[in-house]
Coordinates of C-alpha atoms in Angstrom, one line a residue:
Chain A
X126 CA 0.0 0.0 0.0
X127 CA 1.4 3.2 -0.7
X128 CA 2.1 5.9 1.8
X129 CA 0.0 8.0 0.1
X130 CA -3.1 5.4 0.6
X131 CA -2.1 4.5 3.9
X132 CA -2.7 8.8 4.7
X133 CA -6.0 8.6 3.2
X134 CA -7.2 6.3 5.0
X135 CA -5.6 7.5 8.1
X136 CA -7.7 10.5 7.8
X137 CA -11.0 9.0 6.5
X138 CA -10.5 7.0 9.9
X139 CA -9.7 10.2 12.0
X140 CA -13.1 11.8 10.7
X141 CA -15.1 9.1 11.0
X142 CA -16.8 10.1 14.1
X143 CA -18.1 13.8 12.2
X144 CA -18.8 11.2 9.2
X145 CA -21.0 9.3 11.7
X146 CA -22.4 12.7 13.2
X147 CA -23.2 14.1 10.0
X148 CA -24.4 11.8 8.4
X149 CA -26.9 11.2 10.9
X150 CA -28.0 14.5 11.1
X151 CA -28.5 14.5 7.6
X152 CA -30.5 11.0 7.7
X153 CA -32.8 12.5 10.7
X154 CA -33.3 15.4 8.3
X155 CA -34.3 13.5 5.2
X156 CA -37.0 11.7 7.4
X157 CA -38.2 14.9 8.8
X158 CA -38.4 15.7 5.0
X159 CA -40.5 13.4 3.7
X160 CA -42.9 13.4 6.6
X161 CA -46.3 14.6 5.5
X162 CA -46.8 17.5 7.6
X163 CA -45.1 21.1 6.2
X164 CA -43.6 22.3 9.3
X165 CA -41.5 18.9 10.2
X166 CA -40.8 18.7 6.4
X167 CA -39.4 22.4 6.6
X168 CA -37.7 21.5 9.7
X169 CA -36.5 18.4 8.4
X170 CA -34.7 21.0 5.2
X171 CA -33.5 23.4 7.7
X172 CA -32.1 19.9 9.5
X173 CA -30.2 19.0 6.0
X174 CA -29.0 22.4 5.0
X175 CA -27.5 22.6 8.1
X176 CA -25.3 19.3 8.1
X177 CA -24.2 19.5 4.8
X178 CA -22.8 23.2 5.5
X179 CA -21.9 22.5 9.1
X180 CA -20.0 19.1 8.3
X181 CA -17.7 20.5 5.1
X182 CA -16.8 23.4 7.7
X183 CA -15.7 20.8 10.6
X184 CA -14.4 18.8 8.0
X185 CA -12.0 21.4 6.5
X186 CA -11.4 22.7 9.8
X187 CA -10.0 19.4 11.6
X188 CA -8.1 17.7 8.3
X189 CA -6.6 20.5 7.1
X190 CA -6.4 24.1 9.7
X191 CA -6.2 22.3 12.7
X192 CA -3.4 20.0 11.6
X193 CA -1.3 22.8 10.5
X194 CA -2.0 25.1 13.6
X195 CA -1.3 22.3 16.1
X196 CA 1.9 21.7 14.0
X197 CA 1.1 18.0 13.2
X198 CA 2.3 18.8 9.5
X199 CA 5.9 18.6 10.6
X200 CA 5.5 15.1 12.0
X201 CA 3.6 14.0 9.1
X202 CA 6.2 15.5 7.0
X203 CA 9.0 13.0 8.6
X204 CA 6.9 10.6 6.6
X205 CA 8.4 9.5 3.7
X206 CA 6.2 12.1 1.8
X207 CA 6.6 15.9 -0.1
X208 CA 4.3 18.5 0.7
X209 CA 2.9 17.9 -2.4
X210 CA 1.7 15.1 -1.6
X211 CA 0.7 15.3 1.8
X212 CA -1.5 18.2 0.3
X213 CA -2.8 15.6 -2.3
X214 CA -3.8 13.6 0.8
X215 CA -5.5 16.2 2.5
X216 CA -7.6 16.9 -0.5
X217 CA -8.4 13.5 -1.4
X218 CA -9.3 12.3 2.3
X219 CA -11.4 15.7 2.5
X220 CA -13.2 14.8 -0.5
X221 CA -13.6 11.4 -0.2
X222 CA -15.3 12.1 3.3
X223 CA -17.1 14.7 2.4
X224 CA -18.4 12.2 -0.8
X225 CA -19.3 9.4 1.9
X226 CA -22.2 11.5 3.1
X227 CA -22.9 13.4 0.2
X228 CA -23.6 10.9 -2.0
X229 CA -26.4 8.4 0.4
X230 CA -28.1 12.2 1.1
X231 CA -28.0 12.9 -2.4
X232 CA -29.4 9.7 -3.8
X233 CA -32.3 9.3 -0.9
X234 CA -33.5 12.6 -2.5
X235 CA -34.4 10.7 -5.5
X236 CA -36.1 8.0 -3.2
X237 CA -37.9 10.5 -1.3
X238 CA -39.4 11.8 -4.2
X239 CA -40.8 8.8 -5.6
X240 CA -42.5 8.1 -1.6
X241 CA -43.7 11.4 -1.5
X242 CA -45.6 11.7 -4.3
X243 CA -47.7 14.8 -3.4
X244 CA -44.5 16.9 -3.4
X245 CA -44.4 19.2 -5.9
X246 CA -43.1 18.1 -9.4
X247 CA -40.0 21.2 -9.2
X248 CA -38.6 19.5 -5.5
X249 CA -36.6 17.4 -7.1
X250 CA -34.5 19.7 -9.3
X251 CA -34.4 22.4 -6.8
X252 CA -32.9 20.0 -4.2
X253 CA -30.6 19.1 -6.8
X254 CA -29.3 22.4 -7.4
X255 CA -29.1 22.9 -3.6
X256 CA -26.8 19.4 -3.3
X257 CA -24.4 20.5 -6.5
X258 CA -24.2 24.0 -4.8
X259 CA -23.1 22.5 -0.9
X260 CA -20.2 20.9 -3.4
X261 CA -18.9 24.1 -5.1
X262 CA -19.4 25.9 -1.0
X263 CA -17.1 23.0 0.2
X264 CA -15.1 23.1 -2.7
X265 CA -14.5 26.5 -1.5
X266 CA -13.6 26.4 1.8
X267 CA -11.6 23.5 1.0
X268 CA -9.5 24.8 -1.5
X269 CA -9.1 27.6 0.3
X270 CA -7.8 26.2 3.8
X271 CA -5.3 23.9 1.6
X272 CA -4.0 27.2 -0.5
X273 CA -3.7 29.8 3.1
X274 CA -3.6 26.8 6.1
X275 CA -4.7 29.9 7.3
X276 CA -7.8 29.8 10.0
X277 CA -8.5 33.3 9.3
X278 CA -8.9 33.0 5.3
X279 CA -10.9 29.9 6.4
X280 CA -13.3 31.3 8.4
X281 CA -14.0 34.1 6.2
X282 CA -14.2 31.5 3.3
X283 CA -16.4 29.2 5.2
X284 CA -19.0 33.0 6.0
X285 CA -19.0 33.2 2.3
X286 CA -20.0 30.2 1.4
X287 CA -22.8 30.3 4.0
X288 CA -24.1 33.5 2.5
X289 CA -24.0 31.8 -1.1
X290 CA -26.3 28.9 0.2
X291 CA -28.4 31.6 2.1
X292 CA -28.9 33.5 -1.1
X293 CA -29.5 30.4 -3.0
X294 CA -32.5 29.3 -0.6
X295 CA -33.9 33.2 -0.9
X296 CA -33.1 33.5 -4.5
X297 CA -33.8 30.1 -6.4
X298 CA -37.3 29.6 -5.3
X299 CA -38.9 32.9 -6.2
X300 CA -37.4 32.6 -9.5
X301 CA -39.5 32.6 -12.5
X302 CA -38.1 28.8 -13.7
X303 CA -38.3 27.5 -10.7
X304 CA -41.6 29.4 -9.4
X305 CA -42.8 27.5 -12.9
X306 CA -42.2 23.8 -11.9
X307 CA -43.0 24.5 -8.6
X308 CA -46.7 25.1 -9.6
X309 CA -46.7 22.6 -12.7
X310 CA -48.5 20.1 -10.5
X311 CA -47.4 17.3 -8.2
X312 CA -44.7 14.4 -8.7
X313 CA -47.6 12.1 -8.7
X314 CA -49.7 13.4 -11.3
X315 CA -47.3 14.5 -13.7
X316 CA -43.8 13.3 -12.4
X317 CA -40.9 15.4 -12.2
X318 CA -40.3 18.9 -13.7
X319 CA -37.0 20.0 -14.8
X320 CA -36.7 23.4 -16.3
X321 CA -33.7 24.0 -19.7
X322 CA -32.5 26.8 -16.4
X323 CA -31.6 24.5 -13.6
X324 CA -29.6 22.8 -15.9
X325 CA -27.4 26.2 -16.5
X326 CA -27.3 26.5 -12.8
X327 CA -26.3 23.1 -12.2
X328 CA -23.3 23.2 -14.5
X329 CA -22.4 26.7 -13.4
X330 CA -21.8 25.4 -9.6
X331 CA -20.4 21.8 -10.5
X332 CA -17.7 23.8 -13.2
X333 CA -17.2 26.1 -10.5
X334 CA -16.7 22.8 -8.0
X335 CA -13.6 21.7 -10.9
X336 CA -12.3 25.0 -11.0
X337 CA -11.7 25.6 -7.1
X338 CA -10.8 21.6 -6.9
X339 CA -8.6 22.2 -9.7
X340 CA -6.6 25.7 -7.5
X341 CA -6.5 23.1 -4.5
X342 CA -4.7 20.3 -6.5
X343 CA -2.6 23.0 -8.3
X344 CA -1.8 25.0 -5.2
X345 CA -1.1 21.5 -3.4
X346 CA 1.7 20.4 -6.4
X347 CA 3.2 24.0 -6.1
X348 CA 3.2 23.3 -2.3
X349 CA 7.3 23.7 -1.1
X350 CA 7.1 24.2 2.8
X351 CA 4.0 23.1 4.9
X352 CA 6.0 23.6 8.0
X353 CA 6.1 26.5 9.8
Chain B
X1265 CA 19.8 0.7 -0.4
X1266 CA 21.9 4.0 1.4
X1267 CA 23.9 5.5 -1.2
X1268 CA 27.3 5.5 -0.8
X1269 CA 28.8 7.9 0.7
X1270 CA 31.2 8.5 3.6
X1271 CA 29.9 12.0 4.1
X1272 CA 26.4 12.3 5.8
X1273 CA 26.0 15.9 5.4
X1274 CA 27.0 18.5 2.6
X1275 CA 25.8 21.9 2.7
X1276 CA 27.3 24.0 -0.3
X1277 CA 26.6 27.8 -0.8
X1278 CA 23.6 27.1 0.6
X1279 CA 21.2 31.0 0.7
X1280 CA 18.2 31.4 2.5
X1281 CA 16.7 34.5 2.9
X1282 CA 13.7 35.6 5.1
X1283 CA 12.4 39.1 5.6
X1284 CA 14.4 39.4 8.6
X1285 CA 16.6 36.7 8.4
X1286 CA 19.5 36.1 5.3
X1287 CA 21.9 33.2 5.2
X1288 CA 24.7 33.1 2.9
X1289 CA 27.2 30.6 1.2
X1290 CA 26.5 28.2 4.2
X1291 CA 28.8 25.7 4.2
X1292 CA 28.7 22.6 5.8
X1293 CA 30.3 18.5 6.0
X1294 CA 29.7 15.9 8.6
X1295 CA 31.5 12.6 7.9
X1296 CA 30.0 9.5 8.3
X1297 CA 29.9 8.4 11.9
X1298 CA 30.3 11.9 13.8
X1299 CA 28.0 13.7 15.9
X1300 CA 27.6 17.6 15.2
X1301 CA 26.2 19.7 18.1
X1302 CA 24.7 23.3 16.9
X1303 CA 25.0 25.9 19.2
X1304 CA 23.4 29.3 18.4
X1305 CA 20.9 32.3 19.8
X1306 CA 17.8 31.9 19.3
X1307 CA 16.8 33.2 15.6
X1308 CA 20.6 32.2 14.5
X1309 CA 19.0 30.3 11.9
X1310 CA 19.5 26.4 13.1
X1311 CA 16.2 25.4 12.5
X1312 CA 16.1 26.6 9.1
X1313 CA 19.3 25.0 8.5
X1314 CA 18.0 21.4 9.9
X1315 CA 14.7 21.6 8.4
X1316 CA 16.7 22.5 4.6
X1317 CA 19.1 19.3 5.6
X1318 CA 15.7 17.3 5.3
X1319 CA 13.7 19.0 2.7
X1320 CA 11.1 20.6 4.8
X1321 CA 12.4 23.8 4.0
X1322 CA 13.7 24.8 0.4
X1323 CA 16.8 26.5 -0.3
X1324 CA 16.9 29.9 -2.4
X1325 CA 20.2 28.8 -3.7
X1326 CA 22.9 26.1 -2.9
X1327 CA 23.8 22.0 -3.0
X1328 CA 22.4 20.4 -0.3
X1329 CA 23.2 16.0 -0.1
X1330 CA 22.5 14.2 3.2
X1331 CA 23.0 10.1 3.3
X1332 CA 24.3 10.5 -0.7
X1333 CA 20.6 12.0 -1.6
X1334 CA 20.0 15.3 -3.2
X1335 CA 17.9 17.6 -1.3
X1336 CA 15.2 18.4 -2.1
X1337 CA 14.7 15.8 -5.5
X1338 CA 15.5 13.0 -3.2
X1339 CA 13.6 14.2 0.0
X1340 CA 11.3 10.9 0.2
X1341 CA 14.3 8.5 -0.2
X1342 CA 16.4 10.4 1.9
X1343 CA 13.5 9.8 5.0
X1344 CA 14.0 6.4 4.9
X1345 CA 17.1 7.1 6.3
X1346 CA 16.9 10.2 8.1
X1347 CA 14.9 10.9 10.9
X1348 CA 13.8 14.7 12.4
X1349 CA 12.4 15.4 15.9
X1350 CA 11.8 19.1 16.5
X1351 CA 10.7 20.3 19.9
X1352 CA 8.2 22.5 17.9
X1353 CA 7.1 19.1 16.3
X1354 CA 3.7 18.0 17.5
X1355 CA 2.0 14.6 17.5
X1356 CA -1.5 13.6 17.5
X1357 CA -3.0 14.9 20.5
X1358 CA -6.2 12.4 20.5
X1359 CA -4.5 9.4 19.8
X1360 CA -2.3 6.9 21.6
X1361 CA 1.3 6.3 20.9
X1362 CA 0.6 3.0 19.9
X1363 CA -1.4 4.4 17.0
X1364 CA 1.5 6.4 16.1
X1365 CA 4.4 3.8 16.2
X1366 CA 1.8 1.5 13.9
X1367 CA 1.8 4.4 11.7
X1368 CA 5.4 4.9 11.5
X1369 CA 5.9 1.0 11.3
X1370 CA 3.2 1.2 8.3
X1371 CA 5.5 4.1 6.6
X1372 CA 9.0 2.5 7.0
X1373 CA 8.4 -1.3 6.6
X1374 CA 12.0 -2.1 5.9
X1375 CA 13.9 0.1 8.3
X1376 CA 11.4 0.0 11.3
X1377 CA 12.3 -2.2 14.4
X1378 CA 9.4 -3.4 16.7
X1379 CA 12.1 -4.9 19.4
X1380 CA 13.5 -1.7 19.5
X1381 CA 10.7 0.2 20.0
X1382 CA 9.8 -1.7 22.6
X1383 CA 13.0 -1.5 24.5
X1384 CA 12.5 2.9 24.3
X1385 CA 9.5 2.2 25.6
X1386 CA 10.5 0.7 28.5
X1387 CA 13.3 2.5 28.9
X1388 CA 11.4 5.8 28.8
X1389 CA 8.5 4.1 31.0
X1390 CA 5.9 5.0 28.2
X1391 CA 2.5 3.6 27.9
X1392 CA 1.9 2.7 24.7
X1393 CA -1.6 3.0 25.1
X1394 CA -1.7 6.7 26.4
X1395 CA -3.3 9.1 24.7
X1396 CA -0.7 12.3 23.9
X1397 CA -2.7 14.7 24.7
X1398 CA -2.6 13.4 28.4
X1399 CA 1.3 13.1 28.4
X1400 CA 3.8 15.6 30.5
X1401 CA 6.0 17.4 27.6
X1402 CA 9.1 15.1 28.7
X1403 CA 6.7 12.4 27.5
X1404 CA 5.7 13.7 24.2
X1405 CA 9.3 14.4 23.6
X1406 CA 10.0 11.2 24.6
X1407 CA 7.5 9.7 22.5
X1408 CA 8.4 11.8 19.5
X1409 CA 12.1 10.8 20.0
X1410 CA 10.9 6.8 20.2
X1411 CA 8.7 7.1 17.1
X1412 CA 12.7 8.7 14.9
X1413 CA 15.0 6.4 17.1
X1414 CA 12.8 3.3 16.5
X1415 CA 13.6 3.5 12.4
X1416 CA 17.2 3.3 12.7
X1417 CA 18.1 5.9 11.3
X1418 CA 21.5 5.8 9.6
X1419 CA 21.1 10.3 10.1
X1420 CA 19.1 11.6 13.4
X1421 CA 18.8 15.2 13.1
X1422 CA 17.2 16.6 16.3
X1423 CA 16.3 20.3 16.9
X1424 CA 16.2 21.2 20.3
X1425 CA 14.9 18.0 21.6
X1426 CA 15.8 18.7 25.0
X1427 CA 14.0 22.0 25.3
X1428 CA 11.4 22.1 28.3
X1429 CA 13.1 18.7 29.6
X1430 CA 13.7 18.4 33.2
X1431 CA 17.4 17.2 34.1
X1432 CA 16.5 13.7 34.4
X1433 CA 14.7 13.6 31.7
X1434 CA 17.1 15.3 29.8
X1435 CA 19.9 12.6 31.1
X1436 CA 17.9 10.1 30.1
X1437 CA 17.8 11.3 26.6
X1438 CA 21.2 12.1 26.2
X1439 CA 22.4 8.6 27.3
X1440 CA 19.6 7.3 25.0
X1441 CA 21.4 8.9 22.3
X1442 CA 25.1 7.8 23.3
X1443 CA 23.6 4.4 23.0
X1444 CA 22.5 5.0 19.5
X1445 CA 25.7 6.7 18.4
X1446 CA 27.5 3.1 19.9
X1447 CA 26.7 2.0 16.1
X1448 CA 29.5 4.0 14.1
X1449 CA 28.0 4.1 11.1
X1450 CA 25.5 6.8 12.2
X1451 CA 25.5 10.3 12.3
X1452 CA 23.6 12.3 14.6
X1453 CA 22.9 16.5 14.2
X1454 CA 21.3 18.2 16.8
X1455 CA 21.0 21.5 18.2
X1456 CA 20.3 22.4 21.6
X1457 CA 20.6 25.6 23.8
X1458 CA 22.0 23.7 26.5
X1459 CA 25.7 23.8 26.0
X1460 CA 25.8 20.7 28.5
X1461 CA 24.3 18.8 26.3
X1462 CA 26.7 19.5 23.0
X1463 CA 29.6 19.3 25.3
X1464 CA 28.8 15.8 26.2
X1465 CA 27.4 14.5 23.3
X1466 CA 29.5 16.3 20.5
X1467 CA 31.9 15.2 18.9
X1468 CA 31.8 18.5 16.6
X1469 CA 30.8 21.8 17.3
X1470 CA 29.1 24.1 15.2
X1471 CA 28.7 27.8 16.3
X1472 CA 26.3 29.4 14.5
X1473 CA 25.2 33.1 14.4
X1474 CA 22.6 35.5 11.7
X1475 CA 22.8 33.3 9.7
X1476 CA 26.4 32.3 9.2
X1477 CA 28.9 29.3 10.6
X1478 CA 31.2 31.4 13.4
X1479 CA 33.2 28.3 13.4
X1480 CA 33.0 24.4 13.3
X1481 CA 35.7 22.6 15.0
X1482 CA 36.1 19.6 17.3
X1483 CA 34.8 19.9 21.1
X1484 CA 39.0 18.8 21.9
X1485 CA 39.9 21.9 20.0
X1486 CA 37.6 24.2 21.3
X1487 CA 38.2 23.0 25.0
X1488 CA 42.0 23.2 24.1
X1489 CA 42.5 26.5 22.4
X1490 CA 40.3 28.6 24.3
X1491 CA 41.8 30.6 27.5
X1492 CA 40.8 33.2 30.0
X1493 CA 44.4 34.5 30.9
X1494 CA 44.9 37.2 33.8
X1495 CA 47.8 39.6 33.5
X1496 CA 49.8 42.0 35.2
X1497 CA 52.3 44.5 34.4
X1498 CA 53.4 45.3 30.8
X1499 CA 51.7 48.1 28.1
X1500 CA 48.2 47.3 27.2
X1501 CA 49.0 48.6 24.1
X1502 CA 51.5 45.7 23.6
X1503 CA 49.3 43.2 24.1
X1504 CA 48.6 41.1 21.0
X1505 CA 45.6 42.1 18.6
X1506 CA 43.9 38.7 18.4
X1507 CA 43.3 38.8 22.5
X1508 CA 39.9 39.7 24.0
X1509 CA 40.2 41.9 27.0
X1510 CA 36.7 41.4 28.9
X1511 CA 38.4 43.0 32.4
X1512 CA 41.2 45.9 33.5
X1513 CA 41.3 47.2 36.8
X1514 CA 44.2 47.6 39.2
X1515 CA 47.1 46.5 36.7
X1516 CA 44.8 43.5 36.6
X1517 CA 44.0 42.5 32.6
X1518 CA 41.7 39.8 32.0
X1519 CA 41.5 38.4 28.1
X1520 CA 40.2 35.7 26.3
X1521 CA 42.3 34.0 24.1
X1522 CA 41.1 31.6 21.6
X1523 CA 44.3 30.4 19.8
X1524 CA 46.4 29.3 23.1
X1525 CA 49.3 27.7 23.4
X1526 CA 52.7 27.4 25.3
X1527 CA 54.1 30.1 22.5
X1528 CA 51.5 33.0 23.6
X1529 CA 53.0 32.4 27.4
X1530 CA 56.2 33.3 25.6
X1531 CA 55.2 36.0 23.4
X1532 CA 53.0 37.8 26.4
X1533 CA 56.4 37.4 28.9
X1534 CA 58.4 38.7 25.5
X1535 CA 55.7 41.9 25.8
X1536 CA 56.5 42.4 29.3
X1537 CA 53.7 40.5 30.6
X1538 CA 53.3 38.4 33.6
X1539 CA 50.6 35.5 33.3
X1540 CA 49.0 35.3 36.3
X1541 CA 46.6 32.3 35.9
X1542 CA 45.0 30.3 33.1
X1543 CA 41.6 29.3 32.6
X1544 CA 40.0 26.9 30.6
X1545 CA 36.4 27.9 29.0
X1546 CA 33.2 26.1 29.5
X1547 CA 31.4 25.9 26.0
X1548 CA 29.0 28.1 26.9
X1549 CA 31.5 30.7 27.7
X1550 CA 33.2 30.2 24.3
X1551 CA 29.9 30.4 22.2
X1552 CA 29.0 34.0 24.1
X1553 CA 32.3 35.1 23.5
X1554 CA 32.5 34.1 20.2
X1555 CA 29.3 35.9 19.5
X1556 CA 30.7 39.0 21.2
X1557 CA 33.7 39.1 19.2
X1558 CA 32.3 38.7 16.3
X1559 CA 29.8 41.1 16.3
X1560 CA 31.9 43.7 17.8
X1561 CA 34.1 43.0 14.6
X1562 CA 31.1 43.7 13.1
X1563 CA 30.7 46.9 14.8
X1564 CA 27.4 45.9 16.2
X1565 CA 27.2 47.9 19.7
X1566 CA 25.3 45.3 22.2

């Protein structure tokens, strides 16, 4: 197994506990979601916004900050290991993590909106939108604390990615496309609507996700002296 | 495979510079088998040189080889060989040190040795299943130094291990370390600002200063060549340029000499001197003074 690996996993295990956390957060959540009563349901969103954004900003915080203010970098760095590559790591295990509750939240929105068939028939793609966009905000603060190890610049990239979900969730729904499939009728009656627009939005914020994933494996390669 | 080489270290022309900090055409060998004790103030610029010896910091300008290996292009080989413990160096507080010597072990397969370990351990009356968040500092150090000794490292290069030690703990270190340097082959750097330590340990001394080597010279020659000599009588004037003078009162001159011999006896009695007494210098006394003559050639006023 290669050191590399070995790190990754290392990690993974190290953030298992905030993978566990998380992740159940987000699974009470999704059944608050799908329960048939408005105000649990809007809890149950509130529930889910807030682990997704919460988890990436512990996440970041604990793999990456943490490690370099508490000066753990030098020890890892006795490994048999370049920067570069420990900031490789660091990126992959952050991912990878982040992915392992991502992905079951993402898929059981499809499952929840075949249950709950008197949703309405826009739910779907705006809770899409809403998943791709927690990627680009963790993308964000991820590539962020891997370029500065800074917790300032980390903080403040972690507020601003807040305030871009916050205006997404004020924003998205009173938009005309959206406002359109939300009123087309329910997923039972005529299935799922998915306007040309959220397509537009989705790329935007998953090429958006590439670019700043991209400055984090670029800035990690460039990466000389992680020691302070 | 170590490459061959009967040098472990090789500093040449080595530049760093830092907004407040330059070091120039640094200069530097350690044959195979010696131990090299750095002595310098704080912010003389030892870290920087021990962290560029093993890649963790990059040169501006300069040949670096430690073991054989290029530095940086062959920083991942080189750590194979070469182990670094920093007293700024921290380990996982939340987990035990059993988790990190299986980590370590995981990382150097070939080089790492579990009987070994295990004798450290003991020796340093560590519980392997302590958390190191919950250990005293002489611990962690302890712990740190374990997790670089346990390798077998054909280089150690240790950066103020001691620091924040109590005595015994620091005895126990330094004894430790004799035990490791029994093997010959190995090469041990290490820089500490107890002067104690180097003297005991060192077999070379490196005085180091802004940046830039004051001198590097065997402990036998430093010990030998350094003298606090107290005169009477004779022309102040006529005494000879390379002499210190840290004292004159009462006839009374008191000087540090740091090229003695039997011939400056002569050549002060020539002058119309009378040598009172001789002194020898502790290492600590020959580092300050070193520092003080140097940057009053400088024309720095302290």
């Amino acid at each position: 197994m290669s050191i590399e690996w070995l790190l990754i996993k290392r990690d993974i295990a190290k953030l298992k506990l905030q993978m566990l956390c998380y992740g159940g957060i987000t699974l009470f959540g999704l059944i608050l979601l799908g329960y048939p009563q408005e105000q649990i349901a809007l809890l149950g969103g509130i529930v889910c916004v807030f682990s997704m954004v919460a988890f990436y900003c512990h996440l970041v915080f604990k793999n990456v900050v943490l490690e370099a203010k508490e000066n753990n970098h030098l020890f890892l760095m006795t490994l048999p290991v370049t920067a570069a590559q420990l900031s490789l790591v660091k990126i992959i295990s952050s991912l990878l993590a982040y992915l392992i509750v991502w992905l079951p939240a993402f898929a059981s929105l499809f499952v929840l909106n075949v249950i709950c068939d008197y949703w309405s028939s826009g739910t779907l793609v705006f809770q899409v939108q809403g998943f791709a966009l927690y990627l680009t905000a963790f993308a964000l603060a991820l590539s962020v604390a891997i370029v500065s190890r800074s917790e300032g610049w980390t903080i403040s990239a972690w507020v601003l990615s807040n305030l871009i979900v916050v205006v997404f969730l004020n924003i998205v729904p009173s938009s005309d496309y959206m406002q359109k499939a939300f009123s087309a009728g329910i997923v039972g009656e005529i299935g799922v609507v998915w306007p040309e627009t959220a397509n537009v939005v989705i790329a935007v914020e998953l090429i958006l996700f590439a670019i700043l994933i991209a400055i984090a494996f670029v800035a990690a390669v460039r990466q000389k002296n992680i020691t302070r | 495979m170590v490459a061959d080489s009967d040098v472990l270290v090789s500093m040449r022309g080595v530049c760093k510079h830092y907004p407040l900090f330059t070091m120039d055409n640094f200069n530097l060998t350690l044959p195979r088998g010696q131990v090299l004790g750095m002595v310098g103030p704080n912010g003389a610029g030892k870290s920087t040189l021990l962290k560029m010896m093993m890649g963790l910091v990059s040169a501006d300008a300069g040949e670096i080889a430690v073991l054989g290996y290029k530095v940086p292009e062959q920083e991942v080989v080189l750590k194979h060989y070469a182990a670094y413990v920093s007293e700024d160096m921290r380990l996982f507080a939340d987990y035990s040190i059993r988790w990190h010597m299986e980590l370590v072990a995981q990382c150097f397969t070939s080089t790492w040795d579990a009987s070994y370990a295990k004798h450290i351990l003991h020796k340093f009356e560590l519980n392997p299943e302590q958390k190191i968040g919950h250990l005293s500092l002489g611990q962690r150090v302890k712990a740190t130094l374990l997790l670089a000794m346990a390798r077998r490292p054909k280089l150690l290069v240790l950066d103020e291990p001691s620091t924040g030690l109590d005595p015994v703990a620091r005895h126990e270190l330094t004894s430790e370390l004799f035990e490791l340097m029994l093997n010959e082959d190995n090469g041990v750097i290490f820089s500490s600002q107890f002067t104690q330590d180097v003297e005991r340990l060192s077999d070379n001394i490196a005085f180091i200063d802004n940046g830039e080597m004051i001198s590097c010279l065997d402990k036998e020659t430093y010990l030998d060549q350094w003298r606090r000599i107290q005169l009477t009588g004779g022309d102040r004037a006529q005494l000879p340029g390379d002499l210190y003078v840290t004292a004159s009162a009462g006839g009374r001159v008191t000087a540090i000499d740091h090229a003695f011999s039997a011939k400056r006896t002569a050549q002060l009695s020539e002058a119309g001197f009378e040598v009172v007494q001789t002194q020898p210098l502790t290492l600590e006394e020959i580092f300050i003074q070193q520092v003080l003559m140097r940057r009053q050639a400088r024309g720095v006023q302290r």
